Amino acid sequence: MWPLFALLLGLAVGSFLNVVIHRLPKGESIVFPPSRCPACGHRLAPKDLVPVFSYLALRGRCRYCHSPISPRYPLVEALTGLLFALVALFYPPSPQAFLTFAFLAFLVALSFIDLDTLELPDSLTYGLLFLGLASAYLLSFPRPFPEALDGALISAGVLGLVAGYGGFFLRRFREARAEVPVGPHQVHMAALFGALLGAGVGMALAFLTWALSGRTGRPVVLPDRITLPLLPLAWILAPYLGAELLSTLKGSFLAAGGLALAGGLYWALRTEPQGEVAVKAEAGETDPVAMGYGDVKLLGALGAWLGIYSLLALFLGVFAGALVGLAFRQRQIPFGPYLALGGVVAFFFGETLWRAYMAWLGL
């Protein structure tokens, strides 16, 4: 009965997620008004809203105006139902099971919104992050809190640096304009300071430059053409300077992740446009980027749930995204769905895959 209950609950939650996916990017309420046909505007009756079955009974057309209904709706409902049923195979009825339901619901909503808009809403990425940290703190699920916090910061730091180097190469090593008061420049500085001085000091110095930038209204940062080339040099020289390489890498990623997530939250809470970035966007002068910071926040959120296995989710996401991009010859693809796919696989099978890989290596 438990798997059946989970399946039915997932179908119902999937129906609600369709509303979230449709309305949240538009800034509309996800509660009011009640569901209506997007073609004719007729309010839908309860019999029109039975997950999957209403679509099949109506043969994919609106009962009132006979316009086609997107197959996206039953797909989201069925996918969510199947994922919830999968949870029931791993967990008995428990707070842990319902937290996992929430984890998967967030990922489904984020994936389809990214497919539609190439954006990952801060309300969902940070909601997933804070839910994971709260779950770890209160229940030590699915990871103890220190591991969850480190996972979130390291994951965001790794992808933030990937985005930084990718953008640097796309700009052909030209310097990007620094954002005021905080932006990727502080993330790159935090990584360098974290490698040289430790995560805590690196983060503190980068926060200090953030404060000074806000105070003066001018960017107080080191140029990327200095920080980004020096960072791998610091990693290479670490063993020769008496430091452990893994400790140096961890200091970089923790500091970078702390700045990336804190800076993203700062801009998410601002009601006015994002300073110079908004001005440049309106003028069509934005610098080329390899990856949006929404993906950085999403991987940080996955780190809160997966710990270090979030890096497995990143690898799987890159692999899946590359395959799809090559198959369909796409130059720009939404990365969120592939990160979400990697996150689901890593959540349920990460430890098994890691052990199999280590056994294959003979370790």
CSV table of C-alpha atoms in Angstrom, one decimal:
chain,number,residue,atom,x,y,z
A,1,MET,CA,0.0,0.0,0.0
A,2,TRP,CA,2.9,2.4,0.8
A,3,PRO,CA,4.3,2.4,-2.8
A,4,LEU,CA,0.7,2.9,-4.2
A,5,PHE,CA,0.1,5.8,-1.8
A,6,ALA,CA,3.5,7.3,-2.8
A,7,LEU,CA,2.6,7.0,-6.5
A,8,LEU,CA,-0.8,8.7,-6.0
A,9,LEU,CA,0.7,11.4,-3.9
A,10,GLY,CA,3.3,12.0,-6.6
A,11,LEU,CA,0.7,12.3,-9.3
A,12,ALA,CA,-1.2,14.9,-7.2
A,13,VAL,CA,2.1,16.8,-6.4
A,14,GLY,CA,3.0,16.6,-10.1
A,15,SER,CA,-0.3,18.3,-11.0
A,16,PHE,CA,0.6,21.2,-8.6
A,17,LEU,CA,4.1,21.3,-10.0
A,18,ASN,CA,2.6,22.0,-13.4
A,19,VAL,CA,1.1,25.2,-11.9
A,20,VAL,CA,4.4,26.1,-10.4
A,21,ILE,CA,6.3,25.5,-13.7
A,22,HIS,CA,3.8,27.6,-15.6
A,23,ARG,CA,3.3,30.5,-13.2
A,24,LEU,CA,6.4,31.0,-11.2
A,25,PRO,CA,8.6,32.3,-14.0
A,26,LYS,CA,5.9,34.9,-14.8
A,27,GLY,CA,5.7,36.1,-11.3
A,28,GLU,CA,2.1,34.9,-10.9
A,29,SER,CA,0.5,33.5,-7.8
A,30,ILE,CA,0.7,29.7,-7.7
A,31,VAL,CA,-2.5,29.6,-5.6
A,32,PHE,CA,-4.9,32.1,-7.2
A,33,PRO,CA,-6.7,32.2,-9.6
A,34,PRO,CA,-7.8,28.5,-9.9
A,35,SER,CA,-6.6,26.5,-12.8
A,36,ARG,CA,-8.0,27.6,-16.2
A,37,CYS,CA,-7.5,26.5,-19.8
A,38,PRO,CA,-4.7,28.5,-21.2
A,39,ALA,CA,-6.5,28.7,-24.6
A,40,CYS,CA,-10.1,29.7,-23.7
A,41,GLY,CA,-9.6,30.8,-20.1
A,42,HIS,CA,-12.5,28.5,-18.9
A,43,ARG,CA,-12.1,27.5,-15.2
A,44,LEU,CA,-11.3,23.8,-15.0
A,45,ALA,CA,-13.6,21.5,-13.0
A,46,PRO,CA,-12.2,18.9,-10.6
A,47,LYS,CA,-13.0,16.2,-13.1
A,48,ASP,CA,-10.6,18.0,-15.6
A,49,LEU,CA,-7.8,18.0,-13.1
A,50,VAL,CA,-7.4,14.3,-12.3
A,51,PRO,CA,-3.6,13.7,-12.9
A,52,VAL,CA,-2.9,11.8,-16.2
A,53,PHE,CA,-6.3,10.2,-16.4
A,54,SER,CA,-8.1,13.5,-17.3
A,55,TYR,CA,-5.7,14.0,-20.2
A,56,LEU,CA,-6.3,10.4,-21.4
A,57,ALA,CA,-10.1,10.7,-21.0
A,58,LEU,CA,-10.2,14.0,-22.9
A,59,ARG,CA,-7.8,12.6,-25.5
A,60,GLY,CA,-5.4,15.5,-25.0
A,61,ARG,CA,-8.0,18.3,-25.7
A,62,CYS,CA,-9.8,20.9,-23.6
A,63,ARG,CA,-13.3,19.8,-22.6
A,64,TYR,CA,-14.6,23.3,-23.4
A,65,CYS,CA,-12.8,24.7,-26.4
A,66,HIS,CA,-11.2,21.4,-27.7
A,67,SER,CA,-7.8,23.1,-28.0
A,68,PRO,CA,-4.9,20.7,-27.7
A,69,ILE,CA,-3.5,20.2,-24.2
A,70,SER,CA,0.3,20.0,-24.0
A,71,PRO,CA,1.6,16.5,-23.2
A,72,ARG,CA,3.9,18.2,-20.8
A,73,TYR,CA,1.2,18.2,-18.1
A,74,PRO,CA,0.7,14.4,-17.9
A,75,LEU,CA,4.5,13.9,-18.3
A,76,VAL,CA,5.3,16.0,-15.3
A,77,GLU,CA,2.5,14.2,-13.3
A,78,ALA,CA,3.7,10.7,-14.3
A,79,LEU,CA,7.3,11.5,-13.7
A,80,THR,CA,6.7,12.8,-10.3
A,81,GLY,CA,4.5,9.9,-9.4
A,82,LEU,CA,7.1,7.4,-10.5
A,83,LEU,CA,9.9,9.2,-8.6
A,84,PHE,CA,7.7,9.2,-5.4
A,85,ALA,CA,7.1,5.4,-5.9
A,86,LEU,CA,10.9,5.0,-6.2
A,87,VAL,CA,11.3,6.7,-2.8
A,88,ALA,CA,8.8,4.2,-1.3
A,89,LEU,CA,11.1,1.4,-2.3
A,90,PHE,CA,14.0,2.9,-0.4
A,91,TYR,CA,12.3,4.4,2.7
A,92,PRO,CA,9.3,3.3,4.8
A,93,PRO,CA,6.7,5.9,5.8
A,94,SER,CA,8.8,8.5,7.7
A,95,PRO,CA,9.9,12.1,7.8
A,96,GLN,CA,12.9,11.0,5.7
A,97,ALA,CA,10.6,9.7,3.0
A,98,PHE,CA,8.6,12.9,2.9
A,99,LEU,CA,11.7,15.1,2.8
A,100,THR,CA,12.9,13.0,-0.2
A,101,PHE,CA,9.6,13.7,-1.8
A,102,ALA,CA,10.2,17.4,-1.4
A,103,PHE,CA,13.7,17.1,-2.7
A,104,LEU,CA,12.5,15.4,-5.9
A,105,ALA,CA,9.6,17.8,-6.3
A,106,PHE,CA,12.0,20.8,-6.3
A,107,LEU,CA,14.2,19.1,-8.9
A,108,VAL,CA,11.2,18.4,-11.2
A,109,ALA,CA,10.0,22.0,-11.0
A,110,LEU,CA,13.5,23.4,-11.6
A,111,SER,CA,14.2,21.1,-14.5
A,112,PHE,CA,11.1,22.0,-16.5
A,113,ILE,CA,11.4,25.7,-15.7
A,114,ASP,CA,14.9,25.7,-17.0
A,115,LEU,CA,13.8,23.9,-20.1
A,116,ASP,CA,11.2,26.6,-20.7
A,117,THR,CA,13.2,29.7,-19.7
A,118,LEU,CA,16.9,28.8,-19.4
A,119,GLU,CA,16.6,30.2,-15.9
A,120,LEU,CA,16.6,28.6,-12.4
A,121,PRO,CA,14.5,30.6,-10.0
A,122,ASP,CA,16.3,31.7,-6.8
A,123,SER,CA,13.2,30.9,-4.7
A,124,LEU,CA,13.5,27.2,-5.7
A,125,THR,CA,17.3,26.8,-5.7
A,126,TYR,CA,17.7,28.5,-2.3
A,127,GLY,CA,14.5,26.7,-1.0
A,128,LEU,CA,16.1,23.4,-1.9
A,129,LEU,CA,19.4,24.5,-0.3
A,130,PHE,CA,17.9,25.6,3.0
A,131,LEU,CA,15.6,22.6,3.2
A,132,GLY,CA,18.6,20.3,2.8
A,133,LEU,CA,20.6,22.2,5.4
A,134,ALA,CA,17.6,22.2,7.8
A,135,SER,CA,17.1,18.5,7.3
A,136,ALA,CA,20.7,17.8,7.9
A,137,TYR,CA,20.8,19.9,11.1
A,138,LEU,CA,17.5,18.6,12.6
A,139,LEU,CA,17.6,14.9,11.5
A,140,SER,CA,21.1,14.4,10.1
A,141,PHE,CA,19.4,13.3,6.9
A,142,PRO,CA,20.5,12.5,4.3
A,143,ARG,CA,23.9,13.7,5.6
A,144,PRO,CA,25.2,15.0,9.0
A,145,PHE,CA,25.1,18.8,9.0
A,146,PRO,CA,28.9,19.5,8.7
A,147,GLU,CA,29.0,17.2,5.7
A,148,ALA,CA,25.9,18.9,4.2
A,149,LEU,CA,27.4,22.4,4.7
A,150,ASP,CA,30.8,21.4,3.3
A,151,GLY,CA,29.0,19.7,0.4
A,152,ALA,CA,27.0,22.8,-0.4
A,153,LEU,CA,30.0,25.2,-0.3
A,154,ILE,CA,32.4,22.9,-2.1
A,155,SER,CA,29.9,22.1,-4.9
A,156,ALA,CA,29.0,25.8,-5.5
A,157,GLY,CA,32.7,26.7,-5.4
A,158,VAL,CA,33.7,24.0,-7.9
A,159,LEU,CA,31.0,25.0,-10.4
A,160,GLY,CA,31.6,28.7,-9.7
A,161,LEU,CA,35.2,28.4,-10.7
A,162,VAL,CA,34.2,26.3,-13.8
A,163,ALA,CA,31.9,29.1,-14.8
A,164,GLY,CA,34.7,31.6,-14.1
A,165,TYR,CA,37.3,29.9,-16.3
A,166,GLY,CA,34.8,29.1,-19.0
A,167,GLY,CA,33.7,32.8,-19.2
A,168,PHE,CA,37.4,33.8,-19.2
A,169,PHE,CA,38.2,31.6,-22.2
A,170,LEU,CA,35.0,32.7,-24.1
A,171,ARG,CA,36.0,36.3,-23.6
A,172,ARG,CA,39.5,35.3,-25.1
A,173,PHE,CA,41.1,36.3,-21.7
A,174,ARG,CA,39.6,39.8,-21.7
A,175,GLU,CA,38.7,41.2,-18.3
A,176,ALA,CA,35.0,41.3,-17.5
A,177,ARG,CA,33.5,44.3,-15.9
A,178,ALA,CA,33.3,43.7,-12.1
A,179,GLU,CA,29.8,43.9,-10.5
A,180,VAL,CA,29.2,46.2,-7.6
A,181,PRO,CA,29.1,45.3,-4.7
A,182,VAL,CA,29.6,41.6,-5.3
A,183,GLY,CA,30.0,39.2,-8.2
A,184,PRO,CA,32.2,36.5,-9.7
A,185,HIS,CA,35.4,38.5,-9.1
A,186,GLN,CA,34.9,38.1,-5.4
A,187,VAL,CA,34.3,34.4,-5.9
A,188,HIS,CA,37.6,34.0,-7.8
A,189,MET,CA,39.4,36.1,-5.2
A,190,ALA,CA,38.0,34.0,-2.4
A,191,ALA,CA,39.2,30.9,-4.1
A,192,LEU,CA,42.8,32.3,-4.4
A,193,PHE,CA,42.9,33.6,-0.8
A,194,GLY,CA,41.4,30.3,0.4
A,195,ALA,CA,44.1,28.3,-1.3
A,196,LEU,CA,46.9,30.5,0.2
A,197,LEU,CA,45.4,31.3,3.6
A,198,GLY,CA,42.7,28.8,4.3
A,199,ALA,CA,38.9,28.9,3.7
A,200,GLY,CA,38.0,31.1,6.7
A,201,VAL,CA,40.5,33.8,5.9
A,202,GLY,CA,39.9,33.7,2.2
A,203,MET,CA,36.2,34.0,2.7
A,204,ALA,CA,36.6,36.9,5.2
A,205,LEU,CA,38.9,38.8,2.9
A,206,ALA,CA,36.5,38.4,0.0
A,207,PHE,CA,33.6,39.6,2.2
A,208,LEU,CA,35.7,42.6,3.1
A,209,THR,CA,36.1,43.6,-0.5
A,210,TRP,CA,32.4,43.1,-0.9
A,211,ALA,CA,31.8,45.6,2.0
A,212,LEU,CA,34.3,48.1,0.6
A,213,SER,CA,32.7,47.9,-2.9
A,214,GLY,CA,29.3,48.6,-1.4
A,215,ARG,CA,30.7,51.4,0.7
A,216,THR,CA,32.5,53.1,-2.2
A,217,GLY,CA,30.2,52.2,-5.0
A,218,ARG,CA,33.2,51.1,-7.0
A,219,PRO,CA,34.5,47.5,-7.5
A,220,VAL,CA,37.3,46.7,-5.0
A,221,VAL,CA,38.6,43.5,-6.6
A,222,LEU,CA,41.6,41.9,-8.1
A,223,PRO,CA,41.3,41.4,-11.9
A,224,ASP,CA,40.4,38.0,-13.2
A,225,ARG,CA,43.6,38.1,-15.3
A,226,ILE,CA,45.5,37.9,-12.0
A,227,THR,CA,43.4,35.6,-9.8
A,228,LEU,CA,42.4,33.0,-12.4
A,229,PRO,CA,46.0,32.2,-13.6
A,230,LEU,CA,47.4,32.3,-10.1
A,231,LEU,CA,44.9,29.9,-8.6
A,232,PRO,CA,46.1,26.7,-10.4
A,233,LEU,CA,49.6,27.8,-9.7
A,234,ALA,CA,48.8,27.9,-6.0
A,235,TRP,CA,47.4,24.4,-6.2
A,236,ILE,CA,50.5,23.1,-8.0
A,237,LEU,CA,53.0,24.8,-5.6
A,238,ALA,CA,51.0,23.8,-2.4
A,239,PRO,CA,52.9,20.5,-1.8
A,240,TYR,CA,56.3,22.3,-2.3
A,241,LEU,CA,55.3,24.9,0.3
A,242,GLY,CA,54.5,22.3,3.0
A,243,ALA,CA,50.7,22.3,2.4
A,244,GLU,CA,48.5,19.3,1.5
A,245,LEU,CA,47.0,19.5,-2.0
A,246,LEU,CA,43.6,18.3,-0.8
A,247,SER,CA,43.6,20.8,2.0
A,248,THR,CA,44.5,23.6,-0.4
A,249,LEU,CA,41.8,22.6,-2.9
A,250,LYS,CA,39.2,22.4,-0.1
A,251,GLY,CA,40.1,25.8,1.1
A,252,SER,CA,39.7,27.2,-2.4
A,253,PHE,CA,36.3,25.6,-3.0
A,254,LEU,CA,34.9,26.3,0.4
A,255,ALA,CA,35.7,30.0,0.2
A,256,ALA,CA,34.6,30.3,-3.4
A,257,GLY,CA,31.3,28.5,-2.6
A,258,GLY,CA,30.6,30.7,0.4
A,259,LEU,CA,30.9,33.8,-1.7
A,260,ALA,CA,29.0,32.4,-4.6
A,261,LEU,CA,26.0,31.4,-2.5
A,262,ALA,CA,26.1,34.5,-0.3
A,263,GLY,CA,26.4,36.8,-3.3
A,264,GLY,CA,23.6,35.0,-5.1
A,265,LEU,CA,21.3,35.3,-2.1
A,266,TYR,CA,22.2,39.0,-1.8
A,267,TRP,CA,21.0,39.6,-5.4
A,268,ALA,CA,18.0,37.4,-4.9
A,269,LEU,CA,16.8,39.5,-2.0
A,270,ARG,CA,17.4,42.8,-3.8
A,271,THR,CA,14.2,44.4,-5.2
A,272,GLU,CA,15.9,46.8,-7.6
A,273,PRO,CA,17.8,45.6,-10.7
A,274,GLN,CA,21.2,44.1,-10.3
A,275,GLY,CA,23.4,47.2,-10.7
A,276,GLU,CA,25.6,47.3,-13.7
A,277,VAL,CA,24.5,43.8,-14.8
A,278,ALA,CA,21.0,45.0,-15.4
A,279,VAL,CA,22.2,48.1,-17.2
A,280,LYS,CA,24.4,46.1,-19.5
A,281,ALA,CA,21.6,43.5,-20.1
A,282,GLU,CA,19.2,46.2,-21.2
A,283,ALA,CA,21.8,47.6,-23.6
A,284,GLY,CA,22.7,44.1,-24.9
A,285,GLU,CA,26.2,44.4,-23.6
A,286,THR,CA,26.5,41.4,-21.3
A,287,ASP,CA,29.8,39.5,-21.4
A,288,PRO,CA,29.7,36.0,-22.8
A,289,VAL,CA,29.3,33.3,-20.1
A,290,ALA,CA,29.9,29.6,-20.1
A,291,MET,CA,27.4,28.8,-17.4
A,292,GLY,CA,24.8,30.8,-15.5
A,293,TYR,CA,25.0,31.2,-11.7
A,294,GLY,CA,21.7,29.5,-11.4
A,295,ASP,CA,23.5,26.2,-12.1
A,296,VAL,CA,26.0,27.1,-9.4
A,297,LYS,CA,23.3,27.6,-6.9
A,298,LEU,CA,21.6,24.4,-7.9
A,299,LEU,CA,24.7,22.3,-7.5
A,300,GLY,CA,25.3,24.0,-4.1
A,301,ALA,CA,21.7,22.9,-3.2
A,302,LEU,CA,22.5,19.4,-4.4
A,303,GLY,CA,25.6,19.4,-2.2
A,304,ALA,CA,23.5,20.1,0.9
A,305,TRP,CA,21.6,16.8,0.1
A,306,LEU,CA,24.4,14.7,-1.4
A,307,GLY,CA,27.6,15.8,0.3
A,308,ILE,CA,30.6,15.1,-1.8
A,309,TYR,CA,28.5,12.9,-4.1
A,310,SER,CA,27.2,16.1,-5.6
A,311,LEU,CA,30.4,16.0,-7.7
A,312,LEU,CA,29.2,12.6,-9.1
A,313,ALA,CA,25.9,14.4,-9.9
A,314,LEU,CA,28.0,17.1,-11.7
A,315,PHE,CA,29.9,14.4,-13.7
A,316,LEU,CA,26.7,12.6,-14.7
A,317,GLY,CA,25.1,15.9,-15.6
A,318,VAL,CA,28.0,17.0,-17.8
A,319,PHE,CA,28.0,13.5,-19.5
A,320,ALA,CA,24.3,13.5,-20.2
A,321,GLY,CA,24.3,17.1,-21.3
A,322,ALA,CA,27.2,16.5,-23.7
A,323,LEU,CA,25.5,13.5,-25.2
A,324,VAL,CA,22.2,15.4,-25.8
A,325,GLY,CA,24.1,18.4,-27.1
A,326,LEU,CA,26.0,16.4,-29.6
A,327,ALA,CA,23.0,14.3,-30.6
A,328,PHE,CA,20.9,17.3,-31.4
A,329,ARG,CA,23.8,19.7,-32.3
A,330,GLN,CA,22.7,22.2,-29.7
A,331,ARG,CA,25.2,25.0,-28.8
A,332,GLN,CA,23.1,26.2,-25.9
A,333,ILE,CA,21.4,23.8,-23.6
A,334,PRO,CA,19.7,24.2,-20.2
A,335,PHE,CA,22.1,22.5,-17.7
A,336,GLY,CA,19.6,22.3,-14.8
A,337,PRO,CA,17.7,19.2,-16.0
A,338,TYR,CA,21.0,17.3,-16.4
A,339,LEU,CA,22.2,18.4,-13.0
A,340,ALA,CA,18.9,17.3,-11.6
A,341,LEU,CA,19.1,13.9,-13.3
A,342,GLY,CA,22.6,13.4,-11.9
A,343,GLY,CA,21.4,14.5,-8.5
A,344,VAL,CA,18.6,11.9,-8.5
A,345,VAL,CA,21.0,9.1,-9.6
A,346,ALA,CA,23.6,10.1,-7.0
A,347,PHE,CA,21.0,10.4,-4.2
A,348,PHE,CA,19.7,6.8,-4.7
A,349,PHE,CA,22.8,5.1,-6.2
A,350,GLY,CA,25.8,7.3,-5.5
A,351,GLU,CA,27.4,5.2,-2.9
A,352,THR,CA,26.9,2.0,-4.9
A,353,LEU,CA,28.4,3.6,-8.0
A,354,TRP,CA,31.3,4.9,-6.1
A,355,ARG,CA,32.1,1.5,-4.6
A,356,ALA,CA,31.8,-0.1,-8.0
A,357,TYR,CA,34.2,2.4,-9.5
A,358,MET,CA,36.7,1.9,-6.7
A,359,ALA,CA,36.5,-1.9,-7.1
A,360,TRP,CA,37.1,-1.4,-10.8
A,361,LEU,CA,40.2,0.5,-10.0
A,362,GLY,CA,41.2,-2.3,-7.6
A,363,LEU,CA,41.1,-0.1,-4.5
